[in-house]
Every structure is written in C-alpha cells, then in structure tokens.
Amino acid sequence: MFKMISFTGKQMEPTMPSFNHNITPLIEHIKTFIPVSEHLVERLQTISEIRTIEKGKFLHKPGRVCHHTYFIVSGLLSVFYKKGEKEVTDNFAAEGEWITSIYSFMKNVPDNCYIETLETSELITIEVNRLEQCFSDFPEMERFGRFLISKYFMEQSERIISLQFHSAKERYDFFTKTSKNKLHRLPLGMLASHLGITQETLSRIRAGN
Amino acid sequence: MFKMISFTGKQMEPTMPSFNHNITPLIEHIKTFIPVSEHLVERLQTISEIRTIEKGKFLHKPGRVCHHTYFIVSGLLSVFYKKGEKEVTDNFAAEGEWITSIYSFMKNVPDNCYIETLETSELITIEVNRLEQCFSDFPEMERFGRFLISKYFMEQSERIISLQFHSAKERYDFFTKTSKNKLHRLPLGMLASHLGITQETLSRIRAGN
DNA sequence: TAGTTTTTTTGATCTGTATCAAAATCATCG
DNA sequence: CGATGATTTTGATACAGATCAAAAAAACTA
C-alpha cells in the first residue's frame, strides 16, 4: 500500500544542510507530543533546512510529487485544488503548523493540489526520505508522526461533521472561534471556498444577513 | 496534548485473553503495511480478543470513553452522532476495516458518538493500553499505526473535497464506486445522512431524478 | 398469509445558497 | 496623491435540495 523509500546519502545532494540554523520552534512543537533527546535534536538539525518564501509563491503544483514537509515558523499558506476555473481551498496553515501534500508525500505519487504562500513565510523543510529514516532511527519520532497525523485526522473529522450538518453561518462562526489567528489574514474568497460557500454568501453572513 | 497511558497488568482483567483464537485476517491486514514477525504475531494474539456482536448492538455510546479499537473480520458497523432528534452518520466500516472513536481513543476522553452494528459482526478487539504498549515494544507496529491513520486521513481528505464541491448526485456516484461492498447493505436513510442529504433526495437520485 | 411496522418513493411547496450583474470600497504604485 | 486594478458588498433572480405529507413497497410477525 505505501511505498517504502530507502535512504541513501545520494539524496542529500545538491543542497547540503546548514548545521546552525534555528530549529527551536520545531523542537518546542515536537516536545508538546514526545520527549526530545539531544541526539534527536542533532538529527533534526541535520535533516532540516530553513527557507524563507515570499508571498504568492508555490511550494507545490499539480503533476509533481511532493518530496518535502514544511513546518511553519511564521507566515501563512493555503492548499487548494482547481475545479475547472475555480479554486477550491482545502486548508490553511500558519505558524506552528505543518503543511504538505500528505497524499503525495505518503504514496510518492503526484497530487493535483497547489500549495501557495499567502504571506511571506519562514519554513523549516524536511525531505521525505530523511524524515522516514529519522522515523526508523528514532522510534519516539515515529510515535510523534503518528500523534501528529492523528491530531490532523481528528480536526478533519470535526470539519466533516461541520460540512455535513451545519449551516454556512454556523461554519463561519466555528471558523472564527477555532482559527482566530488566521481570520483577518485571509482573502474573503479563499475563506468562503474553504467553508464551502461563495464569497457573496460569506459577505452577507459578515454583514449579519 | 496526548495523554500517555501506562500499561499495567491490572488492566488485563476481568476478561483474560484466549490464546488460540484466529487472528489471521488481522495479521494479513497488517502485513499489507509492514513485515510481521512471529514475535509480533504472538503479542497480537495475546492482546487481542474475538467477539461476535449481533446486529443492532452498540459498541459505544456518548459519555463513555472508548477503550478499544475493533478490527472487523466480518459484518458492518456505523458511527453516528445525534443532532437533536436526527442521527447523522459519520462513517461505515465493514470487513477488513477498523472502527473506533479515534477521538476518544487518543485523548482518553468521552466522545458523543454512537458505534452500532448494522449486521451481526465478528470483531477482533484490542484494548487501547495494550495497543500502546505494543507500539512501544514493536517500533514496526508503531509504524503500522502511523500508516493506518495516514490512510484514513487521506480518505477523509477526499471526503471533504467531495462534500465541498460535488453535488448530491456526484457524491452518491462516488460512494457507489468506492464502497460497492457496502452499498446494498445500508438503509437508505443512513447512507443519505452520510452523504449529507435527506433520504428523500437520495431516493430521487436513485430513481434518476 | 394477513396484519403490522418499517422503509422507500412520490408529490407539493419552501428556503438557503448560488449565480449573474453592478456598485462600492480598498490597495497599490507611478 | 489620483488612477488603476483587486476585493468586497449589495441587489435581483434561479435552483438544488429541504421539508412536510402521504402513498407505495418491503420486511417482519403472529
């Protein structure tokens, strides 16, 4: 079902990791799930890189395999799909969250999503092969991976319930409660799309009918 | 974030595991994700139990913490929530799939879902503490856990996309394609609810307008 | 097998949200 | 600035699917 990718030194080219970039936010994040040893910190330092991506750039586009996962130190990104001409926003992620195409990442196949920076963003990136090797070498990290994906799974469950039996207004209210930090940083159209409604409807909801 | 539950012998009471029940379907399932050693088979044999539950019984009800995960050898179950008087079906699961309240299971808190047998079902059950201990003792099993939840995560992603921008008919057609094995075993109302529509609408869709 | 209950279908009407169009507001930058 | 383009709001209308009601069909049960 899932293709295992073996780790070899070769994949570390062409960019060599820098060994003194600041991955503190990532470590702190992981510590909320598992204890983090010095040894693991060193490994994470080795396999990660820091990138600053300016607003409006794409980390991923359809037809390509997503080989990296991104931990967001600062900034805001979205994942969306296209249906004909329309962009349908699947998700947003901001500081302290992860963003990637899990689908592409896990199956090692192309995914037809777009990942775009909505703000200039500072990201800690990890290449999938290196991450898998880290999972193999540090069982506690494998556990972290399980916890993290479980957390996202539960959030998705809530979203499904919400889409299934809450009205547009209820969904908007839920978003304002649970994603305050993103609310005023998002273009109306994208938020509407994420909520499964048109931007006109969202505008009317905001106006209070 | 996630509460760790330590494993002690005590929790193995009151039912002692039987050591010769047939867990072949479970082992075969796990083998599609990871290699399974004899040692791991023995452990799974030890921590699992077999239960046959007749149709119309509840494995879980609101207000209780779900302490078990269930692998379905045969039969069909549903997870649903109540909104006022209405039952809103979140999910179905049949032979070869897992069913549990991930939410309750991971966080060790009550979940307000119902898990009901829609057919008499044969289940392999594993208690959460024992499973967590198995994850600790067998890193490959931890990996299996990560792969499994990732798989369900991806299925949920598809469902969200579907709810967000497909019509009722499109969603029905998608279900008929991807869940053929369940289609004719489900009451109309439950399937409609799962698709996010009323049963009248589903009936009309089936009639072809 | 008839009687009862449950499930599904059909019909009539209503409503939330979409769609199309245009006006108003906001942002960017030469 | 003021001009230009992007974003948001407002208005009028249309439609998918909900709701309410009742008939038909299927599934039990005695």
Tab-separated table of C-alpha atoms (C1' of nucleotides) in Angstrom:
chain	number	residue	atom	x	y	z
A	1	MET	CA	0.000	0.000	0.000
A	2	PHE	CA	2.641	2.503	0.980
A	3	LYS	CA	5.858	2.563	-0.895
A	4	MET	CA	8.873	2.477	1.323
A	5	ILE	CA	11.669	4.716	0.253
A	6	SER	CA	15.152	3.729	1.279
A	7	PHE	CA	17.525	6.368	2.488
A	8	THR	CA	20.869	6.819	0.820
A	9	GLY	CA	23.475	9.504	1.031
A	10	LYS	CA	22.853	10.468	-2.553
A	11	GLN	CA	19.548	12.162	-1.895
A	12	MET	CA	21.244	14.654	0.381
A	13	GLU	CA	22.548	16.456	-2.696
A	14	PRO	CA	22.526	19.064	-4.086
A	15	THR	CA	21.891	21.286	-1.060
A	16	MET	CA	23.951	20.412	1.980
A	17	PRO	CA	22.180	21.131	5.263
A	18	SER	CA	23.390	24.056	7.290
A	19	PHE	CA	24.137	22.949	10.823
A	20	ASN	CA	23.389	26.069	12.752
A	21	HIS	CA	20.023	27.278	11.613
A	22	ASN	CA	17.498	27.842	14.366
A	23	ILE	CA	15.030	24.990	14.679
A	24	THR	CA	13.860	25.887	18.178
A	25	PRO	CA	10.210	26.403	17.156
A	26	LEU	CA	10.157	22.920	15.623
A	27	ILE	CA	11.745	21.308	18.682
A	28	GLU	CA	9.313	23.060	21.001
A	29	HIS	CA	6.469	21.845	18.833
A	30	ILE	CA	7.657	18.235	18.900
A	31	LYS	CA	8.140	18.450	22.670
A	32	THR	CA	4.399	19.004	23.090
A	33	PHE	CA	3.990	15.408	21.880
A	34	ILE	CA	7.083	13.451	22.955
A	35	PRO	CA	10.277	13.915	24.993
A	36	VAL	CA	13.081	15.071	22.701
A	37	SER	CA	16.628	13.830	23.344
A	38	GLU	CA	19.775	15.769	22.431
A	39	HIS	CA	20.528	13.059	19.922
A	40	LEU	CA	17.213	13.588	18.199
A	41	VAL	CA	17.720	17.354	18.183
A	42	GLU	CA	21.009	16.830	16.389
A	43	ARG	CA	19.396	14.628	13.813
A	44	LEU	CA	16.590	17.102	13.208
A	45	GLN	CA	19.198	19.816	12.841
A	46	THR	CA	20.936	17.696	10.222
A	47	ILE	CA	17.933	16.745	8.141
A	48	SER	CA	16.138	20.095	8.166
A	49	GLU	CA	16.679	23.325	6.326
A	50	ILE	CA	15.285	26.804	6.648
A	51	ARG	CA	13.689	28.627	3.759
A	52	THR	CA	12.020	31.993	3.559
A	53	ILE	CA	9.448	32.101	0.795
A	54	GLU	CA	7.903	35.348	-0.256
A	55	LYS	CA	4.183	35.851	-0.625
A	56	GLY	CA	2.490	34.436	-3.683
A	57	LYS	CA	4.950	31.623	-4.408
A	58	PHE	CA	4.033	27.974	-4.854
A	59	LEU	CA	5.624	25.183	-2.845
A	60	HIS	CA	3.731	22.639	-4.851
A	61	LYS	CA	1.820	22.423	-8.102
A	62	PRO	CA	-0.171	19.609	-9.742
A	63	GLY	CA	1.679	16.883	-11.565
A	64	ARG	CA	4.672	16.921	-9.268
A	65	VAL	CA	5.467	14.635	-6.377
A	66	CYS	CA	5.752	16.494	-3.085
A	67	HIS	CA	9.069	15.430	-1.538
A	68	HIS	CA	9.075	17.770	1.439
A	69	THR	CA	7.101	18.545	4.510
A	70	TYR	CA	7.065	22.088	5.844
A	71	PHE	CA	6.863	23.293	9.425
A	72	ILE	CA	5.733	26.889	9.510
A	73	VAL	CA	7.799	29.142	11.781
A	74	SER	CA	5.956	32.246	10.613
A	75	GLY	CA	3.615	33.143	7.798
A	76	LEU	CA	0.504	31.706	6.236
A	77	LEU	CA	-0.099	29.212	3.431
A	78	SER	CA	-3.014	27.556	1.686
A	79	VAL	CA	-3.669	24.268	-0.051
A	80	PHE	CA	-6.194	24.401	-2.867
A	81	TYR	CA	-7.466	22.433	-5.825
A	82	LYS	CA	-8.887	23.632	-9.102
A	83	LYS	CA	-12.297	22.634	-10.322
A	84	GLY	CA	-12.447	23.986	-13.829
A	85	GLU	CA	-11.655	27.660	-13.434
A	86	LYS	CA	-12.473	27.764	-9.751
A	87	GLU	CA	-10.033	27.418	-6.913
A	88	VAL	CA	-11.359	25.383	-4.040
A	89	THR	CA	-9.427	25.941	-0.848
A	90	ASP	CA	-8.873	22.812	1.162
A	91	ASN	CA	-6.859	24.212	4.014
A	92	PHE	CA	-4.854	26.972	5.570
A	93	ALA	CA	-1.855	26.638	7.838
A	94	ALA	CA	0.004	29.239	9.868
A	95	GLU	CA	2.844	29.445	12.396
A	96	GLY	CA	3.257	26.300	14.483
A	97	GLU	CA	1.521	24.075	11.949
A	98	TRP	CA	2.636	21.712	9.213
A	99	ILE	CA	1.785	21.840	5.567
A	100	THR	CA	2.394	19.302	2.838
A	101	SER	CA	0.516	17.068	0.459
A	102	ILE	CA	0.144	14.077	2.736
A	103	TYR	CA	-1.244	12.176	-0.211
A	104	SER	CA	1.746	12.817	-2.448
A	105	PHE	CA	4.118	12.534	0.455
A	106	MET	CA	2.933	9.146	1.666
A	107	LYS	CA	2.263	7.500	-1.671
A	108	ASN	CA	5.124	9.069	-3.564
A	109	VAL	CA	2.801	9.999	-6.400
A	110	PRO	CA	1.751	13.359	-7.869
A	111	ASP	CA	-1.096	15.226	-6.234
A	112	ASN	CA	-3.136	17.817	-8.099
A	113	CYS	CA	-3.123	20.368	-5.303
A	114	TYR	CA	-1.473	23.751	-5.115
A	115	ILE	CA	0.394	24.946	-2.015
A	116	GLU	CA	0.801	28.716	-2.007
A	117	THR	CA	2.236	31.269	0.401
A	118	LEU	CA	-0.413	33.840	1.320
A	119	GLU	CA	2.204	35.750	3.302
A	120	THR	CA	5.974	35.722	3.202
A	121	SER	CA	6.727	32.663	5.269
A	122	GLU	CA	9.638	31.177	7.141
A	123	LEU	CA	9.612	27.418	6.834
A	124	ILE	CA	11.590	24.536	8.248
A	125	THR	CA	11.659	21.947	5.496
A	126	ILE	CA	12.392	18.253	5.759
A	127	GLU	CA	12.810	15.921	2.839
A	128	VAL	CA	10.590	12.837	2.980
A	129	ASN	CA	13.391	10.236	2.738
A	130	ARG	CA	15.284	11.861	5.547
A	131	LEU	CA	12.166	12.048	7.671
A	132	GLU	CA	11.384	8.383	7.114
A	133	GLN	CA	14.934	7.494	8.067
A	134	CYS	CA	14.556	9.583	11.203
A	135	PHE	CA	11.359	7.672	11.988
A	136	SER	CA	13.294	4.418	11.613
A	137	ASP	CA	16.189	5.513	13.783
A	138	PHE	CA	14.116	7.197	16.490
A	139	PRO	CA	11.005	5.210	17.401
A	140	GLU	CA	9.811	8.123	19.530
A	141	MET	CA	9.851	10.227	16.386
A	142	GLU	CA	7.763	7.614	14.625
A	143	ARG	CA	5.372	7.989	17.529
A	144	PHE	CA	5.382	11.735	17.084
A	145	GLY	CA	4.435	11.189	13.459
A	146	ARG	CA	1.538	9.015	14.499
A	147	PHE	CA	0.324	11.530	17.071
A	148	LEU	CA	0.604	14.400	14.638
A	149	ILE	CA	-1.322	12.724	11.871
A	150	SER	CA	-3.890	11.578	14.427
A	151	LYS	CA	-4.362	15.156	15.536
A	152	TYR	CA	-4.954	16.278	11.986
A	153	PHE	CA	-7.262	13.332	11.488
A	154	MET	CA	-9.404	14.473	14.400
A	155	GLU	CA	-9.536	18.037	13.110
A	156	GLN	CA	-10.685	16.725	9.768
A	157	SER	CA	-13.382	14.663	11.452
A	158	GLU	CA	-14.758	17.821	13.011
A	159	ARG	CA	-14.675	19.578	9.690
A	160	ILE	CA	-16.619	16.795	8.017
A	161	ILE	CA	-19.277	16.867	10.706
A	162	SER	CA	-19.404	20.613	10.271
A	163	LEU	CA	-19.815	20.455	6.492
A	164	GLN	CA	-22.451	17.767	6.857
A	165	PHE	CA	-24.804	19.393	9.257
A	166	HIS	CA	-24.052	22.968	9.964
A	167	SER	CA	-25.303	25.955	8.002
A	168	ALA	CA	-22.984	28.405	6.280
A	169	LYS	CA	-23.270	30.797	9.211
A	170	GLU	CA	-22.566	28.101	11.778
A	171	ARG	CA	-19.482	27.031	9.846
A	172	TYR	CA	-18.258	30.605	9.675
A	173	ASP	CA	-18.803	31.064	13.408
A	174	PHE	CA	-16.911	27.845	14.064
A	175	PHE	CA	-14.004	29.060	11.971
A	176	THR	CA	-13.879	32.412	13.740
A	177	LYS	CA	-13.691	30.570	17.045
A	178	THR	CA	-11.127	27.940	16.116
A	179	SER	CA	-8.923	29.889	13.708
A	180	LYS	CA	-8.883	33.404	15.113
A	181	ASN	CA	-5.225	33.797	14.230
A	182	LYS	CA	-5.997	33.334	10.526
A	183	LEU	CA	-9.357	35.059	10.186
A	184	HIS	CA	-8.215	38.539	9.267
A	185	ARG	CA	-5.273	37.450	7.209
A	186	LEU	CA	-7.320	35.629	4.582
A	187	PRO	CA	-8.888	36.986	1.408
A	188	LEU	CA	-12.657	36.645	1.592
A	189	GLY	CA	-12.901	34.399	-1.435
A	190	MET	CA	-10.469	31.843	-0.086
A	191	LEU	CA	-12.167	31.640	3.267
A	192	ALA	CA	-15.558	31.275	1.597
A	193	SER	CA	-14.218	28.490	-0.560
A	194	HIS	CA	-12.789	26.737	2.479
A	195	LEU	CA	-16.176	26.968	4.168
A	196	GLY	CA	-17.846	25.545	1.092
A	197	ILE	CA	-19.799	28.681	0.184
A	198	THR	CA	-19.496	31.564	-2.286
A	199	GLN	CA	-17.846	34.798	-1.352
A	200	GLU	CA	-21.115	36.685	-1.819
A	201	THR	CA	-22.741	34.471	0.772
A	202	LEU	CA	-19.852	34.952	3.166
A	203	SER	CA	-20.022	38.690	2.675
A	204	ARG	CA	-23.722	38.636	3.560
A	205	ILE	CA	-23.041	36.495	6.611
A	206	ARG	CA	-20.469	39.000	7.787
A	207	ALA	CA	-22.884	41.849	7.233
A	208	GLY	CA	-25.268	39.974	9.530
A	209	ASN	CA	-27.795	38.995	6.847
B	1	MET	CA	-1.517	17.165	24.096
B	2	PHE	CA	-1.978	13.427	24.120
B	3	LYS	CA	-2.262	11.688	27.376
B	4	MET	CA	0.037	8.731	27.666
B	5	ILE	CA	-1.455	5.751	29.364
B	6	SER	CA	0.915	3.397	31.084
B	7	PHE	CA	0.416	-0.295	30.725
B	8	THR	CA	-0.008	-2.461	33.785
B	9	GLY	CA	-1.118	-5.996	34.258
B	10	LYS	CA	-4.194	-4.854	36.090
B	11	GLN	CA	-5.986	-3.604	33.024
B	12	MET	CA	-5.955	-7.101	31.584
B	13	GLU	CA	-8.804	-8.010	33.924
B	14	PRO	CA	-11.560	-9.029	34.021
B	15	THR	CA	-11.505	-10.991	30.752
B	16	MET	CA	-8.352	-12.995	30.192
B	17	PRO	CA	-7.341	-13.308	26.557
B	18	SER	CA	-7.814	-16.636	24.872
B	19	PHE	CA	-4.591	-17.719	23.221
B	20	ASN	CA	-5.861	-19.662	20.297
B	21	HIS	CA	-8.484	-17.543	18.617
B	22	ASN	CA	-7.975	-16.959	14.926
B	23	ILE	CA	-6.438	-13.594	14.175
B	24	THR	CA	-5.320	-14.458	10.648
B	25	PRO	CA	-7.427	-11.728	8.985
B	26	LEU	CA	-5.821	-9.126	11.243
B	27	ILE	CA	-2.305	-10.388	10.581
B	28	GLU	CA	-2.902	-10.433	6.830
B	29	HIS	CA	-4.185	-6.882	7.063
B	30	ILE	CA	-1.151	-5.662	8.988
B	31	LYS	CA	1.133	-7.436	6.504
B	32	THR	CA	-0.128	-5.169	3.741
B	33	PHE	CA	1.637	-2.330	5.587
B	34	ILE	CA	4.659	-3.837	7.378
B	35	PRO	CA	6.516	-7.145	7.707
B	36	VAL	CA	5.127	-9.097	10.656
B	37	SER	CA	7.486	-11.184	12.785
B	38	GLU	CA	6.469	-14.315	14.700
B	39	HIS	CA	7.158	-12.427	17.877
B	40	LEU	CA	4.718	-9.705	16.900
B	41	VAL	CA	2.100	-12.283	15.918
B	42	GLU	CA	2.389	-13.775	19.387
B	43	ARG	CA	1.936	-10.412	21.004
B	44	LEU	CA	-1.081	-9.598	18.876
B	45	GLN	CA	-2.504	-12.975	19.790
B	46	THR	CA	-2.028	-12.114	23.458
B	47	ILE	CA	-3.505	-8.632	23.440
B	48	SER	CA	-6.492	-9.286	21.187
B	49	GLU	CA	-9.820	-10.935	21.712
B	50	ILE	CA	-12.578	-12.077	19.439
B	51	ARG	CA	-16.155	-11.007	19.905
B	52	THR	CA	-19.248	-11.683	17.882
B	53	ILE	CA	-21.793	-8.913	18.250
B	54	GLU	CA	-25.276	-9.326	16.950
B	55	LYS	CA	-26.997	-6.753	14.778
B	56	GLY	CA	-28.338	-3.635	16.438
B	57	LYS	CA	-25.978	-3.533	19.413
B	58	PHE	CA	-23.848	-0.575	20.427
B	59	LEU	CA	-20.091	-0.794	20.917
B	60	HIS	CA	-20.017	2.775	22.075
B	61	LYS	CA	-22.429	5.416	23.314
B	62	PRO	CA	-21.957	9.091	24.238
B	63	GLY	CA	-20.487	9.955	27.585
B	64	ARG	CA	-18.226	6.957	27.752
B	65	VAL	CA	-14.543	6.734	26.946
B	66	CYS	CA	-13.818	4.295	24.129
B	67	HIS	CA	-11.099	1.971	25.400
B	68	HIS	CA	-10.997	-0.430	22.478
B	69	THR	CA	-10.303	-0.496	18.814
B	70	TYR	CA	-12.097	-3.014	16.636
B	71	PHE	CA	-10.861	-4.796	13.542
B	72	ILE	CA	-13.799	-6.110	11.559
B	73	VAL	CA	-13.436	-9.722	10.416
B	74	SER	CA	-16.976	-9.794	9.072
B	75	GLY	CA	-20.066	-7.637	9.338
B	76	LEU	CA	-20.895	-3.972	9.066
B	77	LEU	CA	-20.961	-1.107	11.568
B	78	SER	CA	-21.687	2.595	11.607
B	79	VAL	CA	-20.523	5.608	13.582
B	80	PHE	CA	-23.111	8.331	14.019
B	81	TYR	CA	-23.850	11.444	16.036
B	82	LYS	CA	-27.146	12.904	17.117
B	83	LYS	CA	-28.179	16.412	16.267
B	84	GLY	CA	-31.353	16.916	18.237
B	85	GLU	CA	-33.561	14.047	17.160
B	86	LYS	CA	-31.648	13.340	13.982
B	87	GLU	CA	-28.930	10.779	13.543
B	88	VAL	CA	-26.078	11.969	11.389
B	89	THR	CA	-23.965	9.131	10.079
B	90	ASP	CA	-20.285	9.873	10.054
B	91	ASN	CA	-18.966	6.593	8.758
B	92	PHE	CA	-19.446	2.967	7.908
B	93	ALA	CA	-16.923	0.184	8.219
B	94	ALA	CA	-17.025	-3.399	7.009
B	95	GLU	CA	-14.786	-6.477	6.860
B	96	GLY	CA	-11.072	-5.650	6.697
B	97	GLU	CA	-11.517	-2.196	8.211
B	98	TRP	CA	-11.105	-0.699	11.666
B	99	ILE	CA	-13.681	1.086	13.714
B	100	THR	CA	-13.301	3.076	16.902
B	101	SER	CA	-13.684	6.582	18.216
B	102	ILE	CA	-10.226	7.847	17.364
B	103	TYR	CA	-11.045	10.987	19.276
B	104	SER	CA	-11.955	9.187	22.496
B	105	PHE	CA	-9.256	6.626	21.950
B	106	MET	CA	-6.389	9.075	21.515
B	107	LYS	CA	-7.419	11.671	24.064
B	108	ASN	CA	-8.856	9.290	26.625
B	109	VAL	CA	-11.978	11.418	26.934
B	110	PRO	CA	-15.645	10.716	26.202
B	111	ASP	CA	-16.879	11.148	22.657
B	112	ASN	CA	-20.529	11.756	21.869
B	113	CYS	CA	-20.699	9.286	19.008
B	114	TYR	CA	-22.567	6.027	18.712
B	115	ILE	CA	-20.996	2.901	17.217
B	116	GLU	CA	-23.628	0.388	16.164
B	117	THR	CA	-23.597	-2.993	14.446
B	118	LEU	CA	-25.727	-2.869	11.286
B	119	GLU	CA	-25.132	-6.585	10.809
B	120	THR	CA	-24.047	-9.317	13.169
B	121	SER	CA	-20.303	-8.766	13.207
B	122	GLU	CA	-17.202	-10.680	14.137
B	123	LEU	CA	-14.635	-8.335	15.636
B	124	ILE	CA	-11.064	-8.601	16.824
B	125	THR	CA	-10.825	-6.176	19.718
B	126	ILE	CA	-7.732	-4.640	21.243
B	127	GLU	CA	-7.677	-2.568	24.386
B	128	VAL	CA	-6.001	0.820	23.999
B	129	ASN	CA	-3.398	0.381	26.759
B	130	ARG	CA	-2.306	-2.931	25.347
B	131	LEU	CA	-2.088	-1.484	21.876
B	132	GLU	CA	0.014	1.441	23.058
B	133	GLN	CA	2.323	-0.974	24.836
B	134	CYS	CA	2.591	-2.997	21.649
B	135	PHE	CA	3.502	0.203	19.788
B	136	SER	CA	6.253	0.819	22.349
B	137	ASP	CA	7.636	-2.687	22.200
B	138	PHE	CA	7.423	-3.088	18.432
B	139	PRO	CA	8.503	0.036	16.543
B	140	GLU	CA	7.301	-1.527	13.306
B	141	MET	CA	3.843	-1.702	14.861
B	142	GLU	CA	4.071	1.986	15.735
B	143	ARG	CA	4.839	2.499	12.079
B	144	PHE	CA	1.821	0.442	11.119
B	145	GLY	CA	-0.266	2.707	13.331
B	146	ARG	CA	1.089	5.749	11.556
B	147	PHE	CA	0.445	4.277	8.112
B	148	LEU	CA	-3.056	3.226	9.048
B	149	ILE	CA	-4.098	6.577	10.420
B	150	SER	CA	-2.470	8.259	7.423
B	151	LYS	CA	-4.557	6.129	5.121
B	152	TYR	CA	-7.737	7.126	6.911
B	153	PHE	CA	-6.569	10.723	6.866
B	154	MET	CA	-6.278	10.630	3.091
B	155	GLU	CA	-9.710	9.066	2.713
B	156	GLN	CA	-11.145	11.835	4.856
B	157	SER	CA	-9.411	14.447	2.712
B	158	GLU	CA	-11.204	13.074	-0.321
B	159	ARG	CA	-14.492	13.114	1.517
B	160	ILE	CA	-14.049	16.759	2.485
B	161	ILE	CA	-13.276	17.747	-1.084
B	162	SER	CA	-16.327	15.793	-2.136
B	163	LEU	CA	-18.641	17.479	0.371
B	164	GLN	CA	-17.249	20.863	-0.566
B	165	PHE	CA	-17.690	20.814	-4.282
B	166	HIS	CA	-19.637	17.927	-5.557
B	167	SER	CA	-23.400	17.760	-5.947
B	168	ALA	CA	-25.545	15.226	-4.130
B	169	LYS	CA	-25.621	13.020	-7.219
B	170	GLU	CA	-21.873	13.221	-7.711
B	171	ARG	CA	-21.316	12.251	-4.092
B	172	TYR	CA	-23.673	9.309	-4.443
B	173	ASP	CA	-21.914	8.153	-7.604
B	174	PHE	CA	-18.574	8.424	-5.824
B	175	PHE	CA	-19.855	6.296	-2.974
B	176	THR	CA	-21.209	3.627	-5.307
B	177	LYS	CA	-17.795	3.438	-6.936
B	178	THR	CA	-15.644	3.413	-3.824
B	179	SER	CA	-17.873	1.483	-1.406
B	180	LYS	CA	-19.583	-1.093	-3.594
B	181	ASN	CA	-19.299	-3.703	-0.864
B	182	LYS	CA	-21.443	-1.616	1.474
B	183	LEU	CA	-23.926	-0.036	-0.909
B	184	HIS	CA	-26.695	-2.602	-0.760
B	185	ARG	CA	-26.257	-3.419	2.883
B	186	LEU	CA	-27.135	0.046	4.134
B	187	PRO	CA	-30.531	1.505	4.993
B	188	LEU	CA	-31.317	4.414	2.682
B	189	GLY	CA	-31.569	6.934	5.491
B	190	MET	CA	-28.140	6.181	6.874
B	191	LEU	CA	-26.462	6.401	3.506
B	192	ALA	CA	-28.256	9.684	2.783
B	193	SER	CA	-27.113	11.077	6.094
B	194	HIS	CA	-23.538	10.014	5.390
B	195	LEU	CA	-23.710	11.792	2.040
B	196	GLY	CA	-25.056	14.909	3.722
B	197	ILE	CA	-28.506	14.804	2.110
B	198	THR	CA	-32.022	13.733	3.090
B	199	GLN	CA	-33.317	10.295	2.303
B	200	GLU	CA	-35.989	11.744	0.030
B	201	THR	CA	-33.298	13.363	-2.069
B	202	LEU	CA	-31.308	10.142	-2.206
B	203	SER	CA	-34.398	8.241	-3.239
B	204	ARG	CA	-34.948	10.688	-6.088
B	205	ILE	CA	-31.314	10.410	-7.145
B	206	ARG	CA	-31.638	6.639	-7.279
B	207	ALA	CA	-34.826	6.918	-9.330
B	208	GLY	CA	-32.800	9.011	-11.790
B	209	ASN	CA	-34.440	12.372	-10.989
C	1	DT	C1'	-50.896	-15.388	4.615
C	2	DA	C1'	-52.904	-11.446	6.559
C	3	DG	C1'	-51.768	-7.766	9.512
C	4	DT	C1'	-48.446	-4.661	11.276
C	5	DT	C1'	-44.453	-1.996	11.094
C	6	DT	C1'	-40.586	-0.181	8.733
C	7	DT	C1'	-38.523	1.563	4.709
C	8	DT	C1'	-38.752	3.760	0.362
C	9	DT	C1'	-40.938	6.517	-3.085
C	10	DT	C1'	-43.621	10.263	-4.858
C	11	DG	C1'	-45.766	14.900	-4.665
C	12	DA	C1'	-46.120	19.881	-3.421
C	13	DT	C1'	-44.040	23.611	-1.528
C	14	DC	C1'	-40.378	26.293	0.733
C	15	DT	C1'	-35.703	28.034	1.652
C	16	DG	C1'	-30.727	28.743	1.803
C	17	DT	C1'	-27.376	29.484	-1.062
C	18	DA	C1'	-25.726	30.048	-5.919
C	19	DT	C1'	-25.475	32.813	-9.839
C	20	DC	C1'	-25.130	36.880	-12.514
C	21	DA	C1'	-24.542	41.778	-12.520
C	22	DA	C1'	-23.210	46.075	-10.923
C	23	DA	C1'	-21.807	49.340	-7.435
C	24	DA	C1'	-18.760	50.462	-3.670
C	25	DT	C1'	-14.659	50.077	-1.211
C	26	DC	C1'	-9.847	49.097	-0.646
C	27	DA	C1'	-4.964	48.589	-2.082
C	28	DT	C1'	-1.036	49.577	-4.851
C	29	DC	C1'	2.131	52.406	-7.053
C	30	DG	C1'	3.866	55.610	-10.742
D	1	DC	C1'	-1.835	61.950	-4.322
D	2	DG	C1'	-5.146	60.221	-8.266
D	3	DA	C1'	-5.507	56.283	-11.337
D	4	DT	C1'	-5.899	51.504	-11.921
D	5	DG	C1'	-6.873	47.012	-10.568
D	6	DA	C1'	-8.350	43.937	-6.918
D	7	DT	C1'	-11.530	42.889	-3.361
D	8	DT	C1'	-15.862	43.271	-1.071
D	9	DT	C1'	-20.646	44.485	-0.828
D	10	DT	C1'	-25.308	44.862	-2.456
D	11	DG	C1'	-29.257	43.593	-5.445
D	12	DA	C1'	-32.278	40.575	-8.272
D	13	DT	C1'	-33.261	36.139	-9.642
D	14	DA	C1'	-32.779	30.991	-10.065
D	15	DC	C1'	-32.310	26.437	-8.424
D	16	DA	C1'	-30.750	22.312	-5.674
D	17	DG	C1'	-32.131	20.193	-2.098
D	18	DA	C1'	-35.015	20.564	2.393
D	19	DT	C1'	-39.343	19.977	4.484
D	20	DC	C1'	-43.867	18.252	5.215
D	21	DA	C1'	-47.270	14.958	3.912
D	22	DA	C1'	-48.969	10.856	2.194
D	23	DA	C1'	-48.853	6.735	-0.769
D	24	DA	C1'	-46.478	2.561	-2.039
D	25	DA	C1'	-43.458	-1.137	-1.270
D	26	DA	C1'	-40.839	-4.175	1.530
D	27	DA	C1'	-39.846	-6.504	5.733
D	28	DC	C1'	-41.218	-8.627	9.615
D	29	DT	C1'	-44.510	-11.380	12.780
D	30	DA	C1'	-48.013	-13.953	14.594
